[in-house]
Short mmCIF file of C-alpha atoms in Angstrom, two decimals:
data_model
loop_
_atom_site.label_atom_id
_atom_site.label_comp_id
_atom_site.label_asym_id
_atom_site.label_seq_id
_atom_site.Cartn_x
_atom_site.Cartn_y
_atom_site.Cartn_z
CA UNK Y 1 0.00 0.00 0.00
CA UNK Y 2 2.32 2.44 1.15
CA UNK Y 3 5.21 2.27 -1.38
CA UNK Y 4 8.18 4.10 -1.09
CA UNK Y 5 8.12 6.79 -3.90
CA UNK Y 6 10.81 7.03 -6.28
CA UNK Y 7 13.18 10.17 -6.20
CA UNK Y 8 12.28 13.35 -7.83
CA UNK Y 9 14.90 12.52 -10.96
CA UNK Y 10 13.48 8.90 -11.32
CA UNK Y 11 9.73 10.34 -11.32
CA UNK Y 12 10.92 13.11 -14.11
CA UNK Y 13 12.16 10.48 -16.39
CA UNK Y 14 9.79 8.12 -16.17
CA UNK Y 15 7.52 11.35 -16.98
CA UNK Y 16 10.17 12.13 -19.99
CA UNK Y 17 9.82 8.41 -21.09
CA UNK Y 18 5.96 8.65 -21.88
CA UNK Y 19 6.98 11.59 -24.22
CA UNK Y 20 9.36 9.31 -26.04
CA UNK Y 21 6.83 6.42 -26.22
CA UNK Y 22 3.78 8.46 -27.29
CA UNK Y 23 3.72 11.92 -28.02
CA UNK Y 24 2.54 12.44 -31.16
CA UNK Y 25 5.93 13.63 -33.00
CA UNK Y 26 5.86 9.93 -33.64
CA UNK Y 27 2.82 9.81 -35.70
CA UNK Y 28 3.22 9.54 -39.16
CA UNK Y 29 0.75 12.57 -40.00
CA UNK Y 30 3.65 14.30 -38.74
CA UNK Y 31 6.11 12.59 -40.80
CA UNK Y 32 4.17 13.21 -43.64
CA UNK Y 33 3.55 17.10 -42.69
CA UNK Y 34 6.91 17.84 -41.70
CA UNK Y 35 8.55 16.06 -44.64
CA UNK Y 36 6.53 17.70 -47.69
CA UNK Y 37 4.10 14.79 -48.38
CA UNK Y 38 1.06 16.34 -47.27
CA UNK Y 39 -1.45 17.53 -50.17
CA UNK Y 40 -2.74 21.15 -49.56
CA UNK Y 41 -6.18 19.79 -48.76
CA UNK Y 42 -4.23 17.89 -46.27
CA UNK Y 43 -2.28 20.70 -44.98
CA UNK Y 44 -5.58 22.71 -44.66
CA UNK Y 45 -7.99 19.75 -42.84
CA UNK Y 46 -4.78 19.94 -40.19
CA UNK Y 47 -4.58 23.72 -39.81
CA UNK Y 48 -8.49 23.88 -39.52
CA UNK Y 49 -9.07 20.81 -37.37
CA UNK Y 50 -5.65 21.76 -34.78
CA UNK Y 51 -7.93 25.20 -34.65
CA UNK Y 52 -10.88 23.47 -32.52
CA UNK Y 53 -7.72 22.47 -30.33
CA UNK Y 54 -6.34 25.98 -29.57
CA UNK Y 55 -9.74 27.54 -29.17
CA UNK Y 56 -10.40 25.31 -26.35
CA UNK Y 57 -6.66 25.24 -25.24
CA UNK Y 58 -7.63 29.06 -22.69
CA UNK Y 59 -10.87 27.22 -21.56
CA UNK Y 60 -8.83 24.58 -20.18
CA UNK Y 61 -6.61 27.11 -18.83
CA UNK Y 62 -9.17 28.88 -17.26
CA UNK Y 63 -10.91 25.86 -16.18
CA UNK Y 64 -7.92 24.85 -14.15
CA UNK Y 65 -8.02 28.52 -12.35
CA UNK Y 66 -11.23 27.69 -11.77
CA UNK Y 67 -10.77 25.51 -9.05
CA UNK Y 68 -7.45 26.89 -8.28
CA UNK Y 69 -8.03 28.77 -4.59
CA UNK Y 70 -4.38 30.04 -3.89
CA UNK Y 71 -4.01 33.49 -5.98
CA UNK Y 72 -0.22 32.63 -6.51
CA UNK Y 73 -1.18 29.79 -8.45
CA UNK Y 74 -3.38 31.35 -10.40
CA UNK Y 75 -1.69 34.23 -10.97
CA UNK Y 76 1.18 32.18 -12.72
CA UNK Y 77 -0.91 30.38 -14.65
CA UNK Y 78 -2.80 33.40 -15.96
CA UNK Y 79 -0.02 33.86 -18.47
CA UNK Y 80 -1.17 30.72 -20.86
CA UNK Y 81 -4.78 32.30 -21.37
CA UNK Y 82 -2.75 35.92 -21.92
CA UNK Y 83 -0.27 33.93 -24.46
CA UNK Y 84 -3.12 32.40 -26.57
CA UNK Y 85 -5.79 35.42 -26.03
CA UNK Y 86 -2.86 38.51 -26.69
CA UNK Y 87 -3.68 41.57 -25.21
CA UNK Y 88 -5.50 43.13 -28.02
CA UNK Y 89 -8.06 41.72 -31.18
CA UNK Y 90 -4.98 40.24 -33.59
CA UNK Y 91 -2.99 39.48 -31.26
CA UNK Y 92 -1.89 36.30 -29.32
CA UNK Y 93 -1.66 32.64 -30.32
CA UNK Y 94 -5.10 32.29 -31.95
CA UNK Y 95 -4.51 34.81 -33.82
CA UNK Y 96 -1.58 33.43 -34.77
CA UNK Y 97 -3.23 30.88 -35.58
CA UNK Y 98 -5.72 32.47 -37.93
CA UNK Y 99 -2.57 33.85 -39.55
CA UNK Y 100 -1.41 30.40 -40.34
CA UNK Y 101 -5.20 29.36 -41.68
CA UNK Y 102 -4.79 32.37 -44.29
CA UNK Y 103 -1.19 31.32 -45.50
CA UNK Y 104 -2.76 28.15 -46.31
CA UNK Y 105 -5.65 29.55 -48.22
CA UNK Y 106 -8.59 29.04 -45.88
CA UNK Y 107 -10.82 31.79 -44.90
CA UNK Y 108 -10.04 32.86 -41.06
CA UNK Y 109 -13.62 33.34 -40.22
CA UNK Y 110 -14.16 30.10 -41.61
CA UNK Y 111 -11.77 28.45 -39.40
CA UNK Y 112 -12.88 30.48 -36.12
CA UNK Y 113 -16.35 29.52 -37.01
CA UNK Y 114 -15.24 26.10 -36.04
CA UNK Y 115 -17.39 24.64 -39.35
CA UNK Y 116 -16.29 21.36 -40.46
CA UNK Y 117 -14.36 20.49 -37.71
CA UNK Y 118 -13.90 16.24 -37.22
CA UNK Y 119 -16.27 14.75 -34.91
CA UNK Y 120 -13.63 12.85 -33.33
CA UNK Y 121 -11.36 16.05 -32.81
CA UNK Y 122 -14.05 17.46 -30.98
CA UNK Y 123 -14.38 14.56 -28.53
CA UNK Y 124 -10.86 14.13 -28.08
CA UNK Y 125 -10.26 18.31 -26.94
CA UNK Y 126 -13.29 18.16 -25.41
CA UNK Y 127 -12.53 15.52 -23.12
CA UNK Y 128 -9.09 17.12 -22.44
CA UNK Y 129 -10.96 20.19 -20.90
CA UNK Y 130 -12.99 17.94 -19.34
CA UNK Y 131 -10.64 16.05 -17.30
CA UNK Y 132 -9.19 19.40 -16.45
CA UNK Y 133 -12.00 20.77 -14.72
CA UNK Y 134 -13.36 17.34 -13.78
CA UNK Y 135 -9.94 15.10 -11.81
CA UNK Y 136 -7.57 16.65 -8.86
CA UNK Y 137 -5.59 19.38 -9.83
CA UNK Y 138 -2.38 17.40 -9.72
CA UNK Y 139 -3.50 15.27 -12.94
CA UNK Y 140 -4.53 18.37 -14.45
CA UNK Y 141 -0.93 20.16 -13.98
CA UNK Y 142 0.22 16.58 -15.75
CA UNK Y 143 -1.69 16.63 -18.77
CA UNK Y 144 0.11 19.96 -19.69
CA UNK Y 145 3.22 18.63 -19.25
CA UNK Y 146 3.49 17.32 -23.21
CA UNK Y 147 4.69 20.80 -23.40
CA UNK Y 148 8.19 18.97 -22.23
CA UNK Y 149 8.34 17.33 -25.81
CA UNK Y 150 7.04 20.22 -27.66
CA UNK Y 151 9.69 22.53 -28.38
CA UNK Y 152 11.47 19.76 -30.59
CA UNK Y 153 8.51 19.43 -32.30
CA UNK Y 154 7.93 23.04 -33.26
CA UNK Y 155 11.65 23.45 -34.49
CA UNK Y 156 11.20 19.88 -36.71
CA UNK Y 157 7.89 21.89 -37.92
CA UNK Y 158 9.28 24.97 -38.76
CA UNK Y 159 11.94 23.41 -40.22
CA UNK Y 160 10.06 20.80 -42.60
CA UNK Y 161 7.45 23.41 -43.77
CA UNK Y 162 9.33 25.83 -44.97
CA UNK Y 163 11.44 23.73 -46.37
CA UNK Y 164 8.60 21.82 -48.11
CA UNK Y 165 5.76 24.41 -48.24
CA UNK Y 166 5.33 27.56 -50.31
CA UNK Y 167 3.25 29.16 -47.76
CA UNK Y 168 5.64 28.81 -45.08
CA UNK Y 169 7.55 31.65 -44.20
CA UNK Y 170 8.42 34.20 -40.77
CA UNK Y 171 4.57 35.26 -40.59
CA UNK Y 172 2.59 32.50 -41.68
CA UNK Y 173 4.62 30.06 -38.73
CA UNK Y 174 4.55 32.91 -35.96
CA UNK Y 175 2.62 30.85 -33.88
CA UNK Y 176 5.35 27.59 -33.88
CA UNK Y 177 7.80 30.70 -33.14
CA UNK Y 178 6.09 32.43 -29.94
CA UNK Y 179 5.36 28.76 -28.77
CA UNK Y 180 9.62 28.02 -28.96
CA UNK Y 181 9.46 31.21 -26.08
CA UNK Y 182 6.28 30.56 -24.81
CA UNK Y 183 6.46 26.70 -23.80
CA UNK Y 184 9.53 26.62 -21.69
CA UNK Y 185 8.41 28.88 -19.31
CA UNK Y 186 4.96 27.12 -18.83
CA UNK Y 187 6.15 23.86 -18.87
CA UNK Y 188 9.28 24.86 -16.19
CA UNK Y 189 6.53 26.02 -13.81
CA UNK Y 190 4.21 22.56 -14.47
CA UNK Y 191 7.31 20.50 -14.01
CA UNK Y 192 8.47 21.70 -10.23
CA UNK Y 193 4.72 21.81 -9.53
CA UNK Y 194 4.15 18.18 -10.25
CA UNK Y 195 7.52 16.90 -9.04
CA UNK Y 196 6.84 18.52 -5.85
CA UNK Y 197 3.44 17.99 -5.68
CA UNK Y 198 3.32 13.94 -6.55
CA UNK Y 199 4.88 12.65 -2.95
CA UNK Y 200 3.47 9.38 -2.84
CA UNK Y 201 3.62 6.53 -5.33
CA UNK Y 202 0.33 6.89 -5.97
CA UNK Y 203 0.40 10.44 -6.50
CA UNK Y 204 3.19 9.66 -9.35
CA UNK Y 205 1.04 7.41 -11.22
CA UNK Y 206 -1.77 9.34 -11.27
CA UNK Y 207 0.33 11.87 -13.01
CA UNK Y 208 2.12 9.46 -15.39
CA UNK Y 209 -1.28 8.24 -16.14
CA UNK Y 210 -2.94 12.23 -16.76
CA UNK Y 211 0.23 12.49 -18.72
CA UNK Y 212 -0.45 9.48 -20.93
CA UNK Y 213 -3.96 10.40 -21.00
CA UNK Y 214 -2.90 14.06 -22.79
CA UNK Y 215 -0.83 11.80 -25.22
CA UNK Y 216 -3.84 9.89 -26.26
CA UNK Y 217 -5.65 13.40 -26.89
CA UNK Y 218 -2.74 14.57 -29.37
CA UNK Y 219 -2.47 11.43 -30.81
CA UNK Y 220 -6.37 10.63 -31.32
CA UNK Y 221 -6.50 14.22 -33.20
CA UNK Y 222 -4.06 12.95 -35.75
CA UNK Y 223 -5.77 9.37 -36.33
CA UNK Y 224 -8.78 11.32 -36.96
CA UNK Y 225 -7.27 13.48 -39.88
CA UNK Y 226 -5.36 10.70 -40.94
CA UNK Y 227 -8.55 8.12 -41.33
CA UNK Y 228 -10.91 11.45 -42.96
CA UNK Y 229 -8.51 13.12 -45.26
CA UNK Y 230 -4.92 10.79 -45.72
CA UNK Y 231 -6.36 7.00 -45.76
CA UNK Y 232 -8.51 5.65 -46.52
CA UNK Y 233 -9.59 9.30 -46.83
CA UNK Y 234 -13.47 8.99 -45.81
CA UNK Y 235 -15.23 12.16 -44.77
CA UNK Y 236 -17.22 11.66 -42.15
CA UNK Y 237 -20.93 13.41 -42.64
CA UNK Y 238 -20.69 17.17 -41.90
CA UNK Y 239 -16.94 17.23 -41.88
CA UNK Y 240 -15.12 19.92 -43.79
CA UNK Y 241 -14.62 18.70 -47.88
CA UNK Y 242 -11.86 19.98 -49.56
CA UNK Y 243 -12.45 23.23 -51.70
CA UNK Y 244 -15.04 24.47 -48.88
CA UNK Y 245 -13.96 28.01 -46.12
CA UNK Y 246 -11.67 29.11 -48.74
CA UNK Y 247 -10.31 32.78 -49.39
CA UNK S 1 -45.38 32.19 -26.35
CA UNK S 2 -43.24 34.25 -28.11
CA UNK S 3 -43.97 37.49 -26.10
CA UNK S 4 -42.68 40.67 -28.14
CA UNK S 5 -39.48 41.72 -25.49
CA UNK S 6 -39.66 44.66 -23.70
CA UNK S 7 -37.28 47.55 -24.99
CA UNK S 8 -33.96 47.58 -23.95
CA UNK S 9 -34.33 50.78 -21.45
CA UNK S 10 -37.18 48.75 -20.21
CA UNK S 11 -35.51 45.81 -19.52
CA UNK S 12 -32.24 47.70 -17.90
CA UNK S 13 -35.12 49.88 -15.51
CA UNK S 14 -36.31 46.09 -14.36
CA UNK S 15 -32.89 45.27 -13.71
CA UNK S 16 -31.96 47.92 -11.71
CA UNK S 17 -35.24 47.78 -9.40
CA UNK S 18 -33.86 43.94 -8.74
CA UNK S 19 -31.00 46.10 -6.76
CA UNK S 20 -33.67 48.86 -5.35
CA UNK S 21 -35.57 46.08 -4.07
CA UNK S 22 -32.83 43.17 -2.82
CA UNK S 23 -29.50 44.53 -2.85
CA UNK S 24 -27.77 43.98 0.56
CA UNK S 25 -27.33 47.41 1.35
CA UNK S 26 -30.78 46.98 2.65
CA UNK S 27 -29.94 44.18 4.78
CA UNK S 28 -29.56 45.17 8.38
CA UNK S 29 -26.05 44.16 9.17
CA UNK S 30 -24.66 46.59 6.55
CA UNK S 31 -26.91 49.35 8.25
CA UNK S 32 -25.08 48.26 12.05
CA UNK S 33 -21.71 48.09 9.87
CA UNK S 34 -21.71 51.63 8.52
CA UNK S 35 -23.13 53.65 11.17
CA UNK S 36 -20.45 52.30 14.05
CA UNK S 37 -22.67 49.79 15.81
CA UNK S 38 -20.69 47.07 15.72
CA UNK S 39 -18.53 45.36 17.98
CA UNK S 40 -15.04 44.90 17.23
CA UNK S 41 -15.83 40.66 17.25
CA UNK S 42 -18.75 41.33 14.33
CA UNK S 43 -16.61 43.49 12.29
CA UNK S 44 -14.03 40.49 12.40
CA UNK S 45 -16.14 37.86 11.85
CA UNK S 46 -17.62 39.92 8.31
CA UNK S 47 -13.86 40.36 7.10
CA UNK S 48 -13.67 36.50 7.87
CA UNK S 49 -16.53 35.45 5.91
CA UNK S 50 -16.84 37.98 3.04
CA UNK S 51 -12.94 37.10 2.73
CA UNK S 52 -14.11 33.42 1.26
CA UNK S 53 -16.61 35.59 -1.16
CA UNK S 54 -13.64 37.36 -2.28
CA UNK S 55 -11.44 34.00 -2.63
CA UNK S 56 -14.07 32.55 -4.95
CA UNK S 57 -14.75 35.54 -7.52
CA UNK S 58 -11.53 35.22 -9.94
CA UNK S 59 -12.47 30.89 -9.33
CA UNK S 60 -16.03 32.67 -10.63
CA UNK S 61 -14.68 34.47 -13.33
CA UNK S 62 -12.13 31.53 -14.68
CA UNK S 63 -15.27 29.39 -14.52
CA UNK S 64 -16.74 31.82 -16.47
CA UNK S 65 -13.82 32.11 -19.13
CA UNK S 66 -13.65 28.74 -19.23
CA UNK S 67 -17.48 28.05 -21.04
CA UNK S 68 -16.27 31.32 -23.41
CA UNK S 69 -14.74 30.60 -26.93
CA UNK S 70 -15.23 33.96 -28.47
CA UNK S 71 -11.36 35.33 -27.59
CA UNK S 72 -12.80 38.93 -27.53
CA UNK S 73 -15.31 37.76 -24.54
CA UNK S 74 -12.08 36.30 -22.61
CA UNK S 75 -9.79 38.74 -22.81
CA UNK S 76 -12.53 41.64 -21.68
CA UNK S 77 -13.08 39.31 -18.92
CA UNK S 78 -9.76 38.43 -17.92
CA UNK S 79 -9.17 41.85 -16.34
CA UNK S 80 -11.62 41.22 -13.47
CA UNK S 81 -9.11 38.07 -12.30
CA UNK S 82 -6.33 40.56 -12.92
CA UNK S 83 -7.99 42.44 -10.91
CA UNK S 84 -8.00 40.16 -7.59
CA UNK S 85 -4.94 38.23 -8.08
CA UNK S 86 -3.09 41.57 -9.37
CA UNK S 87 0.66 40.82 -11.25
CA UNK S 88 2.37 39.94 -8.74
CA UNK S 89 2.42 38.73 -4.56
CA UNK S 90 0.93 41.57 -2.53
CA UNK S 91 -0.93 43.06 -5.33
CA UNK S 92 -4.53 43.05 -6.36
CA UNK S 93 -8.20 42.91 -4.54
CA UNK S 94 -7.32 40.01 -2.20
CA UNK S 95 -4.56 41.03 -0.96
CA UNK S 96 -5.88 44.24 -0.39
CA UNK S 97 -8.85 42.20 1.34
CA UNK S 98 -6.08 40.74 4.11
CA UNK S 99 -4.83 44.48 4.49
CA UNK S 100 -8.16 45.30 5.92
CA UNK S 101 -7.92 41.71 7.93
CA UNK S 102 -4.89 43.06 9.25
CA UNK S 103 -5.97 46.40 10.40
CA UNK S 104 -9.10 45.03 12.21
CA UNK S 105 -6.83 42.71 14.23
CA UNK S 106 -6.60 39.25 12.41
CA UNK S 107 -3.81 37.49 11.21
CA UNK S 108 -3.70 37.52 7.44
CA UNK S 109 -2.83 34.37 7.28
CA UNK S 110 -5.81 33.05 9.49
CA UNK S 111 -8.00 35.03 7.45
CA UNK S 112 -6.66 33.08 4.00
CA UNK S 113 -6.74 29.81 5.43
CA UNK S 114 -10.34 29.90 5.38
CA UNK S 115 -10.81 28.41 8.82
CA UNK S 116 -13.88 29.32 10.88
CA UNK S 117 -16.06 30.48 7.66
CA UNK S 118 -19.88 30.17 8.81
CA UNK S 119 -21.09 26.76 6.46
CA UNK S 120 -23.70 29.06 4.92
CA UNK S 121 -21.37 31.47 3.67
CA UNK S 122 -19.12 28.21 2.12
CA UNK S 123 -22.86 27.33 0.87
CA UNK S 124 -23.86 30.42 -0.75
CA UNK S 125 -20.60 31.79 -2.19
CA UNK S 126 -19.99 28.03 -3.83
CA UNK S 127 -23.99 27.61 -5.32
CA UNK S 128 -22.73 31.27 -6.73
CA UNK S 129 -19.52 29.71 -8.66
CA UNK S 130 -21.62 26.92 -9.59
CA UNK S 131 -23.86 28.62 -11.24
CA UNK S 132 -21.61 30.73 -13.32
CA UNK S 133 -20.09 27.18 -14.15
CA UNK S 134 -23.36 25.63 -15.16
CA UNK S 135 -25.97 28.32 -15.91
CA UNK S 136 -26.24 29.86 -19.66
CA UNK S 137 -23.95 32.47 -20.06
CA UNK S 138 -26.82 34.87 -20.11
CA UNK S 139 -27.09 33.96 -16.49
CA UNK S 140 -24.03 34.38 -15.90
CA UNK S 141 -23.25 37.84 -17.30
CA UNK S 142 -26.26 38.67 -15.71
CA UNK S 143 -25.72 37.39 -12.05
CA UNK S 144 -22.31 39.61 -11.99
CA UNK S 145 -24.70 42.83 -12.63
CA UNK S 146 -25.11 43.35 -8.40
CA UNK S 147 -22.07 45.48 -9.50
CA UNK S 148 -24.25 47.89 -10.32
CA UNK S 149 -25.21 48.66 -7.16
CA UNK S 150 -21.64 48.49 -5.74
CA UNK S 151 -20.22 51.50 -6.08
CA UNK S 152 -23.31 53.33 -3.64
CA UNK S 153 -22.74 50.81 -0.90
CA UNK S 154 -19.00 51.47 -1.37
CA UNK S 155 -19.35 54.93 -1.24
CA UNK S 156 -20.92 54.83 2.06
CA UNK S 157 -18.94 51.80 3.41
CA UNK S 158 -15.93 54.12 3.41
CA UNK S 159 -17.89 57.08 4.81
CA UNK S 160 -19.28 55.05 7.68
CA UNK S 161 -16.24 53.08 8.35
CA UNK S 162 -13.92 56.23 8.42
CA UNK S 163 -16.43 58.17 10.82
CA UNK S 164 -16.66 55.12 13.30
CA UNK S 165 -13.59 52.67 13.65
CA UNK S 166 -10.25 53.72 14.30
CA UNK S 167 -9.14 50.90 11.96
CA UNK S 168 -10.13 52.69 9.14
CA UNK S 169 -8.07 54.58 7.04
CA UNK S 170 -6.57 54.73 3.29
CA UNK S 171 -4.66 51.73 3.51
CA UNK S 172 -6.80 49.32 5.15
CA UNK S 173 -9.90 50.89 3.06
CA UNK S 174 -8.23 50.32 -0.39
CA UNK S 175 -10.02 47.54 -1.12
CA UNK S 176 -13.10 49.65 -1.60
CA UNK S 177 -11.59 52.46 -3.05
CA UNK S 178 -10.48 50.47 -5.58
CA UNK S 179 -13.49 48.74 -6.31
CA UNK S 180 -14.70 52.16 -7.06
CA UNK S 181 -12.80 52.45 -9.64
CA UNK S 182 -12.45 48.92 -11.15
CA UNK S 183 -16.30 47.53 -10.82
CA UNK S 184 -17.67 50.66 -13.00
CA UNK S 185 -15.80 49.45 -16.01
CA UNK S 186 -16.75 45.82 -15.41
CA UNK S 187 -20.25 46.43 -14.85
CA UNK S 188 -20.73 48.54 -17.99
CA UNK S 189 -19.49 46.13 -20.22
CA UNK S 190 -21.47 43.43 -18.55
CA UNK S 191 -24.54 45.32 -18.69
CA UNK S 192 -24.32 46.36 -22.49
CA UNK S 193 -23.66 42.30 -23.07
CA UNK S 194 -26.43 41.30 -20.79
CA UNK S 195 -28.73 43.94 -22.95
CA UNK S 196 -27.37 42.91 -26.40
CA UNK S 197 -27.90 39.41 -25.86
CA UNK S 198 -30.79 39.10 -23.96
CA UNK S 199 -33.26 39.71 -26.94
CA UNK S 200 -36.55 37.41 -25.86
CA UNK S 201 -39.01 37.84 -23.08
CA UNK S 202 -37.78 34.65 -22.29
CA UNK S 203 -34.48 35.75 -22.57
CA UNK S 204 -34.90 38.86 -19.54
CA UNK S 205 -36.72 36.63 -17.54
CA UNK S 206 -33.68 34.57 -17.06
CA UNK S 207 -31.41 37.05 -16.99
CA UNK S 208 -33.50 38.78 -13.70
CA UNK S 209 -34.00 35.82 -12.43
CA UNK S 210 -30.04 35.10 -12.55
CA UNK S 211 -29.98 38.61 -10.95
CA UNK S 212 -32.11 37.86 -8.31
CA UNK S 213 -30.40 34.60 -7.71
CA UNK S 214 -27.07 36.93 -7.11
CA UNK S 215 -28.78 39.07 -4.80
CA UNK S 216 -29.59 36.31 -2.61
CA UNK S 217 -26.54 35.41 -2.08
CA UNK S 218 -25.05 38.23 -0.88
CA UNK S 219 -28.15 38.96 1.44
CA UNK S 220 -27.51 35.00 2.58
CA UNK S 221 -24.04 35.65 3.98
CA UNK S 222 -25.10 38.69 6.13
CA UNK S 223 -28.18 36.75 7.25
CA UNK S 224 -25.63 33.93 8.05
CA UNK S 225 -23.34 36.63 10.05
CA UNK S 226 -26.13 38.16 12.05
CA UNK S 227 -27.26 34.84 13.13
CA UNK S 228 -24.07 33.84 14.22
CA UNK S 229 -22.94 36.73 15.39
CA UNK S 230 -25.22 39.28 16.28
CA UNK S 231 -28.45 38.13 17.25
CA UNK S 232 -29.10 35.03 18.70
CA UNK S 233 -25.35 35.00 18.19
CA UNK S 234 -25.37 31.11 17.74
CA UNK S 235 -22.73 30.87 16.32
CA UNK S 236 -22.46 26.64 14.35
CA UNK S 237 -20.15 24.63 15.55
CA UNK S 238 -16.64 24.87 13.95
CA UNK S 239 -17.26 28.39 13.12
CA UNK S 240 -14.75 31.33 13.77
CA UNK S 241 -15.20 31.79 17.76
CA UNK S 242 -14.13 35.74 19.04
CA UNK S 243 -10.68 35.93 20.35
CA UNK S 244 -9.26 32.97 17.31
CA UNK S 245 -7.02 34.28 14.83
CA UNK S 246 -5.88 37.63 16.17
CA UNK S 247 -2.54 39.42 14.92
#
């Protein structure tokens, strides 16, 4: 019952190792994005399905202030919904966002309308905010910890598209850019909070398990494009078809 | 069924005779606050209590931002949590809150543990955050409108206070004065959104009734303090006891 809990540094890696087992840099819509394969239809049912998950990424946020009582906490959190939201219409990471959506050729109000948008993405983001209002606040603080394996994805992103992609360039990736600054700080913050917060074995699973659960959420976005618009390429009913929420 | 709505200057005159008719101001304990009548033991036990009211409105107002998508609706918002938890330790309405705990003779820290609050303040004050989590957003909006009526009973609060207690004075009144200057802001924005969007019959109904529903529970948690504190003075088991938590 009462298990001695591993150290602090064993905890962290076995938190690191779910990263190398399952976030989704390993999926190969990834590959396929990052390497120049993907179809502009492709590129576009990403950038307008990923959408749905940013959009819900400062509900989370503020769902986890929510039923945060200490004003310390909250107060350091308050800098994710201030990252995505910006200080001003136009600015922040949804904006940045939108930015992205009109590189590719999509109409931003399309996109924000959140039209077309994969049943499956939906339950997969929605289920993420979910758990974060929903389970104890230590499992929450987990889930955001993917943002330990993010930075290598963004650079392998930024990288591959505008190597690949015509529309790539300084502007259209802004918002793979900010996150390179953004993420460390965040994810610094999340880190000591769980590895001081998890002090009993118990405690560690739970967050190796909200951290697995967050992988599942990435990677379940990516099946979904993968199944609707890479192979075997069937649209679900009401999803977005190619050619529609263009510029 | 489909009543033809009242105008808007209609609907904002019911509105405002909600606060004529329920606002606490009227409640009794706020007439023995502000004219001096009360002993140094009440005026502690109403910093106690209202202190968990304060605790839970930026956990209201994340709740809140966490049912919005719109970015625009956030970020306006965001500035009430900003607000309360201000930008850095020390700062903001809660910390101005202990200040005030201070200067009447409690330790600050007594005061933010939230030990000794009455159960029907914990009651009210949490159905309140529920709601905002749960209600339409309509309701919502519309439940923060007791701001309306704030800055009167403010006005007077600091009037009374100063002429009466020897505790008062700028610094352990700033809470007030600066809800003077922060709630008008909040409150018009909330009422021109509560206006705009409440377009039905059955639309203002709710929205009043959400408004009403507010009312009550800040008349609940001076009904809760005069029971336990001024008359019977029964005050529930567990609660804050005269003489606990003093500087």
């Amino acid at each position: 019952m009462n298990q001695h809990a591993p150290t602090r540094k064993t905890f962290e890696a076995r938190l690191r190792q779910i990263g190398e087992d399952r976030y989704h840099d390993k999926h190969p819509f990834h590959h396929l994005l990052h390497s120049g394969g993907c179809t502009p239809d492709q590129v576009q049912a990403w950038v307008i399905n990923r959408y749905y998950y940013q959009s819900r990424i400062p509900m989370k946020d503020a769902a986890f202030m929510s039923r945060v009582s200490d004003p310390d906490l909250r107060r350091a959190w308050r800098s994710r919904i201030e990252d995505h939201d910006g200080r001003a219409p136009g600015e922040g990471g949804i904006a940045r966002w939108l930015k992205l959506a009109e590189a590719v050729g999509l109409d931003p109000d399309y996109v924000a309308s959140e039209t077309g948008i994969l049943p499956a993405t939906r339950f997969a983001v929605d289920a993420y905010v979910r758990f974060v209002r929903d389970e104890p606040l230590l499992s929450a603080v987990a889930a955001s910890l993917t943002e330990l394996f993010a930075p290598k994805i963004h650079k392998d992103r930024i990288a591959g598209l505008l190597q690949h992609y015509d529309f790539a360039n300084t502007e259209s990736l802004s918002y793979f850019q900010n996150r390179l600054k953004e993420a460390p700080q965040d994810v610094a913050f999340g880190l000591n909070w769980v590895l001081d917060h998890a002090v009993t074995q118990a405690d560690q699973n739970m967050a190796a398990r909200a951290l697995i659960f967050k992988t599942d959420v990435l990677w379940a976005q990516l099946d979904a494009i993968w199944l609707a618009y890479v192979e075997p390429a069937r649209i679900p009913p009401g999803a977005w078809q190619p050619g529609e929420g263009l510029l």
